[in-house]
Coordinates of C-alpha atoms and ligand atoms in Angstrom, one line a residue:
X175 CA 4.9 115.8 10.9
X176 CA 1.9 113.2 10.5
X177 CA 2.2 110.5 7.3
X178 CA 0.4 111.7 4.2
X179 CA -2.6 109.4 2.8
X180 CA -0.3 108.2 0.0
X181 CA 1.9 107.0 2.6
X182 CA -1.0 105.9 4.4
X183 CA -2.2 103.8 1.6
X184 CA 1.0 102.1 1.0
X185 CA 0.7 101.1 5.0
X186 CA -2.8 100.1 4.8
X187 CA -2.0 98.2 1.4
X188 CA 0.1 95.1 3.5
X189 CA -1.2 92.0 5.4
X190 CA -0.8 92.5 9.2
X191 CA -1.1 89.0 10.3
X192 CA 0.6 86.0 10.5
X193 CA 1.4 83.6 7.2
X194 CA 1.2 80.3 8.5
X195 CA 0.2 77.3 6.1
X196 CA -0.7 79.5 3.6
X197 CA -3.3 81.0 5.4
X198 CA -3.2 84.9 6.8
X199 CA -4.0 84.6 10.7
X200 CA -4.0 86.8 13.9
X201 CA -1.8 86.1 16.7
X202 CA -3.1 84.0 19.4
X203 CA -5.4 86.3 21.4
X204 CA -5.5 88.7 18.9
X205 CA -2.5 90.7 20.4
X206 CA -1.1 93.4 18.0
X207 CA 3.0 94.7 18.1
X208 CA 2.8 99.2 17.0
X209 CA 5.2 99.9 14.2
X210 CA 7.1 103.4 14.3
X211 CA 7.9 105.8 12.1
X212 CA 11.6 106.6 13.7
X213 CA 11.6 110.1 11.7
X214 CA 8.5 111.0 14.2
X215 CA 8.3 108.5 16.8
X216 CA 4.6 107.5 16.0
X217 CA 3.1 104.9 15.3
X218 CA 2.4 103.7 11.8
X219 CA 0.1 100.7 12.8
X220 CA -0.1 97.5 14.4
X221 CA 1.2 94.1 13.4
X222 CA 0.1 90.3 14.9
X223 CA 2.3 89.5 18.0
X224 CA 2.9 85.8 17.7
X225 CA 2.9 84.0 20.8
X226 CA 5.0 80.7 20.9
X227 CA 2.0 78.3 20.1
X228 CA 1.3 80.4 17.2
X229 CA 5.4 80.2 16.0
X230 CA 5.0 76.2 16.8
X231 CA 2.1 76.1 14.4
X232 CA 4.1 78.1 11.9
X233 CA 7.0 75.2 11.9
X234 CA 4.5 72.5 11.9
X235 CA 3.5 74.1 8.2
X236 CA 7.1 74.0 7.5
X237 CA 7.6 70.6 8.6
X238 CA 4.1 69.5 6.9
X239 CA 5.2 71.1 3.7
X240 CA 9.1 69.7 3.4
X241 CA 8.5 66.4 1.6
X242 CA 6.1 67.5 -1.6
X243 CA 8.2 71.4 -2.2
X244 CA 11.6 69.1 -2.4
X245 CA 10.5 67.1 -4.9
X246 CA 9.3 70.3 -7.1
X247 CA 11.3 70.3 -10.0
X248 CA 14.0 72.6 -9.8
X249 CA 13.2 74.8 -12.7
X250 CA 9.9 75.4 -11.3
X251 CA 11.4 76.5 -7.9
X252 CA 13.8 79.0 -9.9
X253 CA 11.3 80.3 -11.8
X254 CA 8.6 81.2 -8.5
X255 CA 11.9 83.0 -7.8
X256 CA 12.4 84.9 -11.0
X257 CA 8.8 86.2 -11.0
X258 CA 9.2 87.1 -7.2
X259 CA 12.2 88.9 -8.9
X260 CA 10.1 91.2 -11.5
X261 CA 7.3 91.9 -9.2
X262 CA 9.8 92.9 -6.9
X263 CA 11.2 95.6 -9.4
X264 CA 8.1 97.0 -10.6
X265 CA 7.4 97.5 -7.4
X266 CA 10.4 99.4 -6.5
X267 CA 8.6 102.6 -5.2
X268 CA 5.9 101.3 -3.5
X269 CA 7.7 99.1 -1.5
X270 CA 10.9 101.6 -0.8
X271 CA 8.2 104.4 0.5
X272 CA 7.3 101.1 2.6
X273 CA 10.9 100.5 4.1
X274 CA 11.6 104.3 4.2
X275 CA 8.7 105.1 6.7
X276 CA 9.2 101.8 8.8
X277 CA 13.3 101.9 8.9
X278 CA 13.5 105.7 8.1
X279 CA 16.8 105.3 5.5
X280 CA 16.1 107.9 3.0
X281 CA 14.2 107.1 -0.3
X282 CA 17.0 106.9 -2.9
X283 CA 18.5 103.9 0.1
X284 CA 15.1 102.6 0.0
X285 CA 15.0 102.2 -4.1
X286 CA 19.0 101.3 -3.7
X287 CA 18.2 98.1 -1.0
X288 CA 14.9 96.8 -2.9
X289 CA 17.2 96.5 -5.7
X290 CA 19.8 94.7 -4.2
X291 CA 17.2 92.6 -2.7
X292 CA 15.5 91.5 -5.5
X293 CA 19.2 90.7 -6.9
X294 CA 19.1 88.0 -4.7
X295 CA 15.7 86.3 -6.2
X296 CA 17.5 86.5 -9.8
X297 CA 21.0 85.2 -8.6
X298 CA 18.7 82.3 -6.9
X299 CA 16.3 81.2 -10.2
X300 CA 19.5 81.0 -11.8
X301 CA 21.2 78.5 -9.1
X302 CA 18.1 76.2 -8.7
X303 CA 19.1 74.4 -11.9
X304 CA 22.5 74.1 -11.1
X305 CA 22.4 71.8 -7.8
X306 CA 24.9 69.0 -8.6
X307 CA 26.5 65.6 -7.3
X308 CA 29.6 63.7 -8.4
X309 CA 30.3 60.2 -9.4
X310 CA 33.6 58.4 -9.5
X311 CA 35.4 55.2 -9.3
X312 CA 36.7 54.2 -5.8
X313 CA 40.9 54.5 -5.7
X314 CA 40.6 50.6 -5.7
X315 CA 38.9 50.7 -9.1
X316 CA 36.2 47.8 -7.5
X317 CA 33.1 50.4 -6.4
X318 CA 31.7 53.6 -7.1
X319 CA 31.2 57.0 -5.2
X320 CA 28.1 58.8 -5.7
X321 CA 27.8 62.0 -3.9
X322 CA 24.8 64.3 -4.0
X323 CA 22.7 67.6 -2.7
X324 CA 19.4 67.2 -0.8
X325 CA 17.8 70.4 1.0
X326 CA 18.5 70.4 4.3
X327 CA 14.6 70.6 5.3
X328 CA 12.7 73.3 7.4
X329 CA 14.6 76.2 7.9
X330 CA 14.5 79.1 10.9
X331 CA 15.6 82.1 10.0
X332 CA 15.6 85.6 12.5
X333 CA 16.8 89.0 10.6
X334 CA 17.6 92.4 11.6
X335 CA 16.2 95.5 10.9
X336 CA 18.8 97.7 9.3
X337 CA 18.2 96.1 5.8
X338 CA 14.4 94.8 6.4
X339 CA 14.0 93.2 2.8
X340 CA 17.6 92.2 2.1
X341 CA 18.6 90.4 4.6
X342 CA 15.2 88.2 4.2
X343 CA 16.0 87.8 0.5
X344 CA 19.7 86.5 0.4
X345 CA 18.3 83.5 2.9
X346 CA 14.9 82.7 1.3
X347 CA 16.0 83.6 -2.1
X348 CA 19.2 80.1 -1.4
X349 CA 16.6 77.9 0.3
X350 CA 13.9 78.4 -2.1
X351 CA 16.4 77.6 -4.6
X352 CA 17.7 74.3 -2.6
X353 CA 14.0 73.1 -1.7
X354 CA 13.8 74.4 1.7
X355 CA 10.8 75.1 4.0
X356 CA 11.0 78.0 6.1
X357 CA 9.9 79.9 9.2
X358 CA 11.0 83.7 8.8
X359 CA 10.8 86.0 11.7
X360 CA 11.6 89.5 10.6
X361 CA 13.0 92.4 13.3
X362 CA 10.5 93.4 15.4
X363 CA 10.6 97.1 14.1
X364 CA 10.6 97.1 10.7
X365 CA 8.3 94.0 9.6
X366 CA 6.4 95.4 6.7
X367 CA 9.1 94.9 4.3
X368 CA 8.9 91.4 5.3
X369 CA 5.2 90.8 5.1
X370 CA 4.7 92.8 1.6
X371 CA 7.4 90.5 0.6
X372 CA 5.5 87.4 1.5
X373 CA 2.4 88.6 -0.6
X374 CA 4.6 89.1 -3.4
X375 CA 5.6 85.7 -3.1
X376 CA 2.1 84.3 -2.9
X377 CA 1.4 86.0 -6.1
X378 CA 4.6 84.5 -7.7
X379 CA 3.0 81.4 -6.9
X380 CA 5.6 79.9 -3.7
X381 CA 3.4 76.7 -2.3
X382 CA 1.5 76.9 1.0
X383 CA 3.4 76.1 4.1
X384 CA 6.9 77.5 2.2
X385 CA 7.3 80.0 3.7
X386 CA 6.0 80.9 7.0
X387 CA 5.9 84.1 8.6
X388 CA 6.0 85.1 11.9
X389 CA 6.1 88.5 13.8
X390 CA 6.6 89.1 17.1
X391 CA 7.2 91.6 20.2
X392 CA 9.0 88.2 22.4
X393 CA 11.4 87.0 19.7
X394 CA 13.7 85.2 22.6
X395 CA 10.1 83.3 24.4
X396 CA 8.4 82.7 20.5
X397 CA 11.6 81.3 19.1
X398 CA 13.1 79.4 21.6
X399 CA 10.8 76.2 21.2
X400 CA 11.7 76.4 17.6
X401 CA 14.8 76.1 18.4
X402 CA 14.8 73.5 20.1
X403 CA 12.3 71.3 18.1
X404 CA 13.8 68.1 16.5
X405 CA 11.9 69.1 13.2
X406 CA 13.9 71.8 12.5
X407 CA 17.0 71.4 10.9
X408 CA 18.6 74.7 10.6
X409 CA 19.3 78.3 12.0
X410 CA 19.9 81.2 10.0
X411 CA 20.5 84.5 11.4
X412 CA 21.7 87.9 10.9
X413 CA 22.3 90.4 13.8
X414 CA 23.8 91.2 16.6
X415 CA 27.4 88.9 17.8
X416 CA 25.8 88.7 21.6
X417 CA 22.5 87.3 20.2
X418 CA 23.7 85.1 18.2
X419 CA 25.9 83.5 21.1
X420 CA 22.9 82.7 22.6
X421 CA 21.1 81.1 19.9
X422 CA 23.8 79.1 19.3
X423 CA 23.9 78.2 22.4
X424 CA 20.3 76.9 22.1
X425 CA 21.1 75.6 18.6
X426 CA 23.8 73.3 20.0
X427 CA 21.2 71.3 22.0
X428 CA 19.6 70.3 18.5
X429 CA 22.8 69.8 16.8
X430 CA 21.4 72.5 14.3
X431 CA 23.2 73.8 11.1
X432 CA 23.9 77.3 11.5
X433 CA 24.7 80.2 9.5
X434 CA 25.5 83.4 11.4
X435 CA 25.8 87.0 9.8
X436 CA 26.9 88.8 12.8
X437 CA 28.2 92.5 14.3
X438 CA 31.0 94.3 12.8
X439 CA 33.7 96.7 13.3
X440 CA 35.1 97.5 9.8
X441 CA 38.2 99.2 9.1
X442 CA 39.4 101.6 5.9
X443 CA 43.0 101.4 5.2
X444 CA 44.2 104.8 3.1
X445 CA 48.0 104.6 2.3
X446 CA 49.6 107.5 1.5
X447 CA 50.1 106.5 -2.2
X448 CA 45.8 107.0 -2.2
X449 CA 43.8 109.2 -4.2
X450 CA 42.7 111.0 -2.0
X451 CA 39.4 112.4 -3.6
X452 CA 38.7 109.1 -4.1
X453 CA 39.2 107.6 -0.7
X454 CA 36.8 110.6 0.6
X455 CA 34.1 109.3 -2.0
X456 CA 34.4 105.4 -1.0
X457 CA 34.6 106.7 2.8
X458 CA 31.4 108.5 2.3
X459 CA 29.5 104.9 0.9
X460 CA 30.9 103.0 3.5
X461 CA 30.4 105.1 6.6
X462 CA 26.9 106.6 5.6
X463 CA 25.1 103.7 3.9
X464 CA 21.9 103.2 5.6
X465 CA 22.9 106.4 8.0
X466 CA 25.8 104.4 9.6
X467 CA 23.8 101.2 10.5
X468 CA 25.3 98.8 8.3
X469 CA 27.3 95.4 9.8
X470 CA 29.5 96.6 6.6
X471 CA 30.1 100.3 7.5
X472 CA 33.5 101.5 7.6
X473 CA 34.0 101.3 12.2
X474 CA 37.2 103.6 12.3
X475 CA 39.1 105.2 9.1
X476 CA 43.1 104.4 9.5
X477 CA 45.2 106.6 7.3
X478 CA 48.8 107.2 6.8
X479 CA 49.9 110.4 8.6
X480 CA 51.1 112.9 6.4
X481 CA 47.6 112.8 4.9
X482 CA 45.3 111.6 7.9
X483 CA 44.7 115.7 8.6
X484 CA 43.9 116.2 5.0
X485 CA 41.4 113.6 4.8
X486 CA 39.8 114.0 8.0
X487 CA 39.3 117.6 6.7
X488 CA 37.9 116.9 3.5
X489 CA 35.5 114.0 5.1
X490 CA 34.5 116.8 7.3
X491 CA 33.5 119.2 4.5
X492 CA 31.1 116.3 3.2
X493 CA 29.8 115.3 6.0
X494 CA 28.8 119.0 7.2
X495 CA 26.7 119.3 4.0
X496 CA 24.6 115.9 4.3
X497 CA 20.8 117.2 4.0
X498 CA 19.5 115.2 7.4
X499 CA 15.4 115.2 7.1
X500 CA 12.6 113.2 6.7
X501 CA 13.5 110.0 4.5
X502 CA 10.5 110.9 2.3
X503 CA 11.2 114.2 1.7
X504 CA 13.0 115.0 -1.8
X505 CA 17.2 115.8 -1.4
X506 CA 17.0 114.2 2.0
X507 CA 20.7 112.2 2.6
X508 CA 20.5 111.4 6.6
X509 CA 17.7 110.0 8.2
X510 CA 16.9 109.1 11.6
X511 CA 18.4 106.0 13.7
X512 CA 16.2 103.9 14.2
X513 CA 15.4 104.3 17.9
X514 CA 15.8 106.7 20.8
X515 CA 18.5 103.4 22.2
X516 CA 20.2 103.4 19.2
X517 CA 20.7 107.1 19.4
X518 CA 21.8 107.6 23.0
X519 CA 24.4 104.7 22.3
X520 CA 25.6 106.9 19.3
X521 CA 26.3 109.7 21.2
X522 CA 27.2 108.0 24.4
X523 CA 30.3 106.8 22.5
X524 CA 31.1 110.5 20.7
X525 CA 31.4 111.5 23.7
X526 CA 33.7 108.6 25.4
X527 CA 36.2 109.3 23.1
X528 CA 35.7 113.3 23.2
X529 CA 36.7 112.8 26.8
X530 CA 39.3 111.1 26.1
X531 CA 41.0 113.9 24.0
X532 CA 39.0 113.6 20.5
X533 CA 38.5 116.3 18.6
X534 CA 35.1 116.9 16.9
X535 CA 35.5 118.5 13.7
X536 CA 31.6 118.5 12.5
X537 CA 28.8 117.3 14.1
X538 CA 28.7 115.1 17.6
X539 CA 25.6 116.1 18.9
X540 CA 21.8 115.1 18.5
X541 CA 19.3 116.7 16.1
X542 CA 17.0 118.4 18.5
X543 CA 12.7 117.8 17.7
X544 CA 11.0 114.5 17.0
X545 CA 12.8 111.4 15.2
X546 CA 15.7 110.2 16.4
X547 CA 17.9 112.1 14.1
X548 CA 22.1 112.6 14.9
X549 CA 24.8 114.8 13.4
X550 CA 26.8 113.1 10.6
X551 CA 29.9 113.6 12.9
X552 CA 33.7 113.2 11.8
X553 CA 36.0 112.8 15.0
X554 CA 40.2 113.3 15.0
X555 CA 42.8 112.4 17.4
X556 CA 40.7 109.5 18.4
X557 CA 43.1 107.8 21.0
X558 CA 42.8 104.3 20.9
X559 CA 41.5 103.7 24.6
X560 CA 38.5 105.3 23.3
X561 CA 35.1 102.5 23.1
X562 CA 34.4 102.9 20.0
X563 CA 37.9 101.9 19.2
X564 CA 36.3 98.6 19.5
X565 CA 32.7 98.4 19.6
X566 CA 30.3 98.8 16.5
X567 CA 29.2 102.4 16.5
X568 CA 26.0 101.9 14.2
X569 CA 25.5 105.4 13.1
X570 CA 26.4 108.8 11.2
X571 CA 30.5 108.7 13.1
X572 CA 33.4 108.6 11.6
X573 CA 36.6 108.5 13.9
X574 CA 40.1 109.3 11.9
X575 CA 43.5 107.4 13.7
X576 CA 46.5 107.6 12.0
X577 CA 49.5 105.0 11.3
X578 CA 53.1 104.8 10.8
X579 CA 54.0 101.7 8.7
X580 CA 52.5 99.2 6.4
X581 CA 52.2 96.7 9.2
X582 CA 51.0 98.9 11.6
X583 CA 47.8 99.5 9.2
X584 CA 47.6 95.9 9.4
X585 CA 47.8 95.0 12.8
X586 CA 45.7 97.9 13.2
X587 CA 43.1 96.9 10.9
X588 CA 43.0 93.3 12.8
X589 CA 43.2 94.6 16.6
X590 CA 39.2 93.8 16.6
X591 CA 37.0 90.2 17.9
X592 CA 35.7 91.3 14.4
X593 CA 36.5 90.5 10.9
X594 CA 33.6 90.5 8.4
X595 CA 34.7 93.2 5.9
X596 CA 37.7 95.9 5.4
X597 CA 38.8 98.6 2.9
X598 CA 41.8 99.6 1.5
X599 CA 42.7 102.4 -0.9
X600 CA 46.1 102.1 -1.9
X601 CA 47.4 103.1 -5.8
X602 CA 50.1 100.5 -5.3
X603 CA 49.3 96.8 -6.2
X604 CA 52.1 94.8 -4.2
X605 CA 50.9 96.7 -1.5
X606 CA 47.3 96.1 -2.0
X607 CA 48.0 91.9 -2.3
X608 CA 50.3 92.2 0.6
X609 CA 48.1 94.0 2.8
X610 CA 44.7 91.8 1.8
X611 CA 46.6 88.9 2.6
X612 CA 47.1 89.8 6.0
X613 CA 43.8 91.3 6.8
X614 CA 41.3 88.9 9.2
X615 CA 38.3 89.8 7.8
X616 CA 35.7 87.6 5.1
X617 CA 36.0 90.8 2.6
X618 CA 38.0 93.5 1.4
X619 CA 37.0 96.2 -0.8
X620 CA 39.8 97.1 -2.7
X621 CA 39.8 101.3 -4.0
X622 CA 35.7 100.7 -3.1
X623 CA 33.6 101.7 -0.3
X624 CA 30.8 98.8 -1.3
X625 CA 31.3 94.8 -1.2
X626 CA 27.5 93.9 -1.0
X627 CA 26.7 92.0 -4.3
X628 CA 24.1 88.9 -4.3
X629 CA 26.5 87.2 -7.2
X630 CA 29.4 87.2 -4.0
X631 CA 30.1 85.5 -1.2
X632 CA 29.1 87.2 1.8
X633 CA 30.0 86.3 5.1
X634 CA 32.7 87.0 7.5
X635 CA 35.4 85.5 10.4
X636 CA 36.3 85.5 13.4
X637 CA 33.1 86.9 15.6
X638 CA 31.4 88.5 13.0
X639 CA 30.0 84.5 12.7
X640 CA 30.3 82.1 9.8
X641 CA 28.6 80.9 6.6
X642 CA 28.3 82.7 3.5
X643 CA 25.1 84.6 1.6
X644 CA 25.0 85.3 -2.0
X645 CA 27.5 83.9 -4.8
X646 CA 27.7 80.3 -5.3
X647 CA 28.1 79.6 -1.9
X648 CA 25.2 80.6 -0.5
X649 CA 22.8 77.6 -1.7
X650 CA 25.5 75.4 0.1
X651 CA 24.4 76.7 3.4
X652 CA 20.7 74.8 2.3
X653 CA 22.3 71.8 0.8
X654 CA 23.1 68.2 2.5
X655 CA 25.3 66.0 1.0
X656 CA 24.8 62.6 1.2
X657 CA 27.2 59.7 -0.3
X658 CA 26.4 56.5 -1.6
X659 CA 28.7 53.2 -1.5
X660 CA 27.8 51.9 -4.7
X661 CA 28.8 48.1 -4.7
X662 CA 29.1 47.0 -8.9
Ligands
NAP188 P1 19.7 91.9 17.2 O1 19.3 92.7 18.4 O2 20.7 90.9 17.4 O3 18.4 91.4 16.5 C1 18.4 90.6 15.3 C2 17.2 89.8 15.3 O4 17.2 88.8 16.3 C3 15.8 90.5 15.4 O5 14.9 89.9 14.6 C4 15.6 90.3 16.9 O6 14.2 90.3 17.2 C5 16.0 88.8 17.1 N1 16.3 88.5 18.4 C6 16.8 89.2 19.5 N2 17.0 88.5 20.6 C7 16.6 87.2 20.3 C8 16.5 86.0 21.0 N3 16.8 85.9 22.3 N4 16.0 84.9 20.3 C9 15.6 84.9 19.1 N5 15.7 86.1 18.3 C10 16.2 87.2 18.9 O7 20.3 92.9 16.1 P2 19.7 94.2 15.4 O8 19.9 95.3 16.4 O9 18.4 94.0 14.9 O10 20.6 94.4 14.2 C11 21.9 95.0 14.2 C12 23.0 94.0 14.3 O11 22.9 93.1 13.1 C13 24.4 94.7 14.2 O12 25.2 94.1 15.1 C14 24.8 94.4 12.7 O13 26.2 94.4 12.5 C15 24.2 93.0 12.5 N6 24.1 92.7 11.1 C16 24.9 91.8 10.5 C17 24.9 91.6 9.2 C18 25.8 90.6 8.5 O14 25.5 90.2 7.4 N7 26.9 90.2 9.1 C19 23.9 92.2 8.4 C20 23.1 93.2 9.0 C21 23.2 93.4 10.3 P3 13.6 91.7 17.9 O15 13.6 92.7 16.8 O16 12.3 91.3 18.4 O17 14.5 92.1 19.0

């Protein structure tokens, strides 16, 4: 199915080229990156491929701009943010139809993920005013301590491209906030989101050289100079665990701050005290969330034995009647992954662990035609040699394991290099404190199948990477601190 001229027109409606300085620019050479439409496989049109002179001259408008936008008084900074914020929401539909043909998540995901982005933008106005220091008298009663915040200066910042506008705002919304400069390279698949946010932030009336935006086809050859350029003085990125080894590996040659949102591999507790009903309803949000390709999505579903069967049945039932289509078209619930990799991955591991001796008790297969569509798929008996045991299955499949004891959820739940967020239904509140206690992870959702919320910390352990996003926490990632001796 070709894209209608409404969807056309929302394409054709968003700047293609580079934001450097202010100014909209090709790439060196003119070169061009296709965008697909993942629900057809073609393409939806052509973006500027930055080449690393072209990335240089991005953080050299970064750099250039530093000095004057930290000394913008911070009620003017929160306030470009709170009419990014509005123009955001009235422009909820155009810019989900946007995401939905670029990303392929259906629409209602689309409306569900502008929102939350924009969330960030509010959360952000609201934090600009409140960037404080402290001052007290030395223990010796003789001098005084002055401690306060300073932006940490021109920002890199590399997102993925499961939530294309999200994961952009919860880092520019903080350094906006904390008068930070910034070089944003979205994913190279989905970077319309990104550059329709950028306009929108032009209009709210961000100052040239703020922001800076870069998209390319070579992110490892563009960014790498970057990296490693004594003007910059800080990395943010959300992806994959084995990138972000390497970048901060590169980082540590600069001495760079860092914040890392990385993979996870997140387990749902159910004791056997659960509703039941409910746990099927919070498993639903937390496995198929963006189709499965969530850091956040529930990995592997743990539940106490006498009831594993009976959940794994009624999860089944739900997942058999998920409407998979077209992420424009009306009552669709599933769309396609996001590539034709991403998909063979998918089913590469269904089918690990179905040789293994899982049972397949809907789906596990491939939607046959164009997009790279895949069964919601609920598997049983998983036995724990199986891969996806372990690695991050980003998409539609939900493997039920079952446990014995309280502790063996736990150790369960923890038996992962992962640890950014878990869920636990349990009815029984010493239980619920006991077993959050023990769990390695940055969040829990307790009797809830969702944890993303701009006014919260989010962030995770262990190699799911450091730092937090969101909440009150998340301008500190932007902030300095300097002390002063003050001699009276
Ligand atoms: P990815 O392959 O790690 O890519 C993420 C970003 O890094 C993209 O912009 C990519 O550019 C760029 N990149 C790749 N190699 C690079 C290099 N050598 N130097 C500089 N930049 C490089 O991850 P993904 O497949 O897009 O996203 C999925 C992963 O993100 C999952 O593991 C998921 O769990 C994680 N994630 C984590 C969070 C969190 O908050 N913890 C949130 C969302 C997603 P290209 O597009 O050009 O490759």
């Amino acid at each position: 199915m070709s894209i209608s001229t409404g969807e056309q027109a929302v394409v054709e409606g968003v700047k293609k080229q580079l934001l450097v300085g202010g100014e909209w620019r090709d790439a060196s050479g003119g070169r061009t990156i296709p965008v697909e439409d993942p629900s057809t496989g073609e393409t939806l049109c052509e973006v500027a491929d930055a080449q690393p002179e072209d990335a240089l001259a991005a953080l050299d408008a970064a750099v250039e701009a530093q000095a004057d936008w930290s000394k913008h008084p911070p009620r003017e900074r929160g306030e470009i943010l709170r009419r990014a914020y509005e123009k955001i929401v009235e422009r909820t539909d155009e810019l989900a139809l946007l995401m939905t043909l670029e990303m392929g998540k259906p629409l209602a995901e689309s409306k569900g993920e502008i929102a939350y982005a924009a969330e960030f933008f509010r959360w952000f106005s609201e934090e600009a005013v409140r960037i404080e220091g402290r001052y007290a008298v030395a223990p010796n009663g003789a001098g005084r301590l002055l401690t306060m915040k300073q932006p940490v200066g021109p920002c890199l910042m590399i997102t993925p491209w499961n939530f294309p506008m999200a994961m952009g705002t919860r880092k520019i919304g903080p350094a906006v906030a904390a008068g930070c400069t910034m070089v944003m390279k979205p994913a190279r698949q989905t970077p319309l989101s990104m550059l329709a946010l950028a306009g929108i932030l032009e209009e709210a009336g961000l100052p040239e050289g703020v922001l800076n935006l870069v998209t390319s086809s070579s992110s490892g050859s563009t960014m790498s100079p970057l990296i490693s350029d004594r003007r910059l003085r800080k990395l943010t990125f959300t992806g994959s665990t084995e990138v972000g080894r390497k970048l901060m590996e590169q980082a540590s040659g600069n001495v760079l701050r860092l914040s890392m949102e990385l993979g996870g591999n997140a387990p749902f507790l159910i004791f056997e005290d659960a509703d039941l009903d409910d746990a099927v309803v919070g498993a639903m949000v937390a496995k198929m969330r963006n189709i499965g390709e969530a850091c956040t999505a529930a990995n592997r579903f743990h539940v106490a034995g006498p009831v594993a069967e009976q959940f794994a049945e009624k999860l089944a039932e739900k997942m058999s009647a998920l409407k998979i289509g077209r992420g424009t078209e009306e009552g669709t619930q599933v769309g396609p992954l996001i590539d034709d990799e991403q998909r063979s991955k998918v089913d590469e591991l269904v089918h690990d662990a179905l040789g293994k001796g899982a049972k397949a008790l809907v789906g596990a297969e491939k939607v046959e035609g164009s997009g790279y569509f895949y069964r919601p798929t609920v598997l049983g008996d998983v036995p724990e040699e199986a891969d996806l045991r372990q690695e991050e299955i980003f998409g539609p499949v939900a493997p039920v394991y079952s446990f014995g004891s309280e502790e063996e959820a736990i150790a369960a739940a923890n038996d992962t290099e992962y640890g950014l967020v878990a869920y636990v239904y349990t009815r029984d509140l010493k239980c619920a404190l006991r077993v959050v206690e023990g769990l390695e992870t940055g969040m829990v959702g307790l009797n809830q199948g969702i944890v993303s919320n701009a006014s919260a910390p989010f962030g995770g352990v262990k190699h799911s990477g450091f730092g937090r996003e969101g909440g009150h926490e998340g301008i500190e990632e932007y902030l300095e601190t300097k002390y002063v001796a003050v001699n009276l």
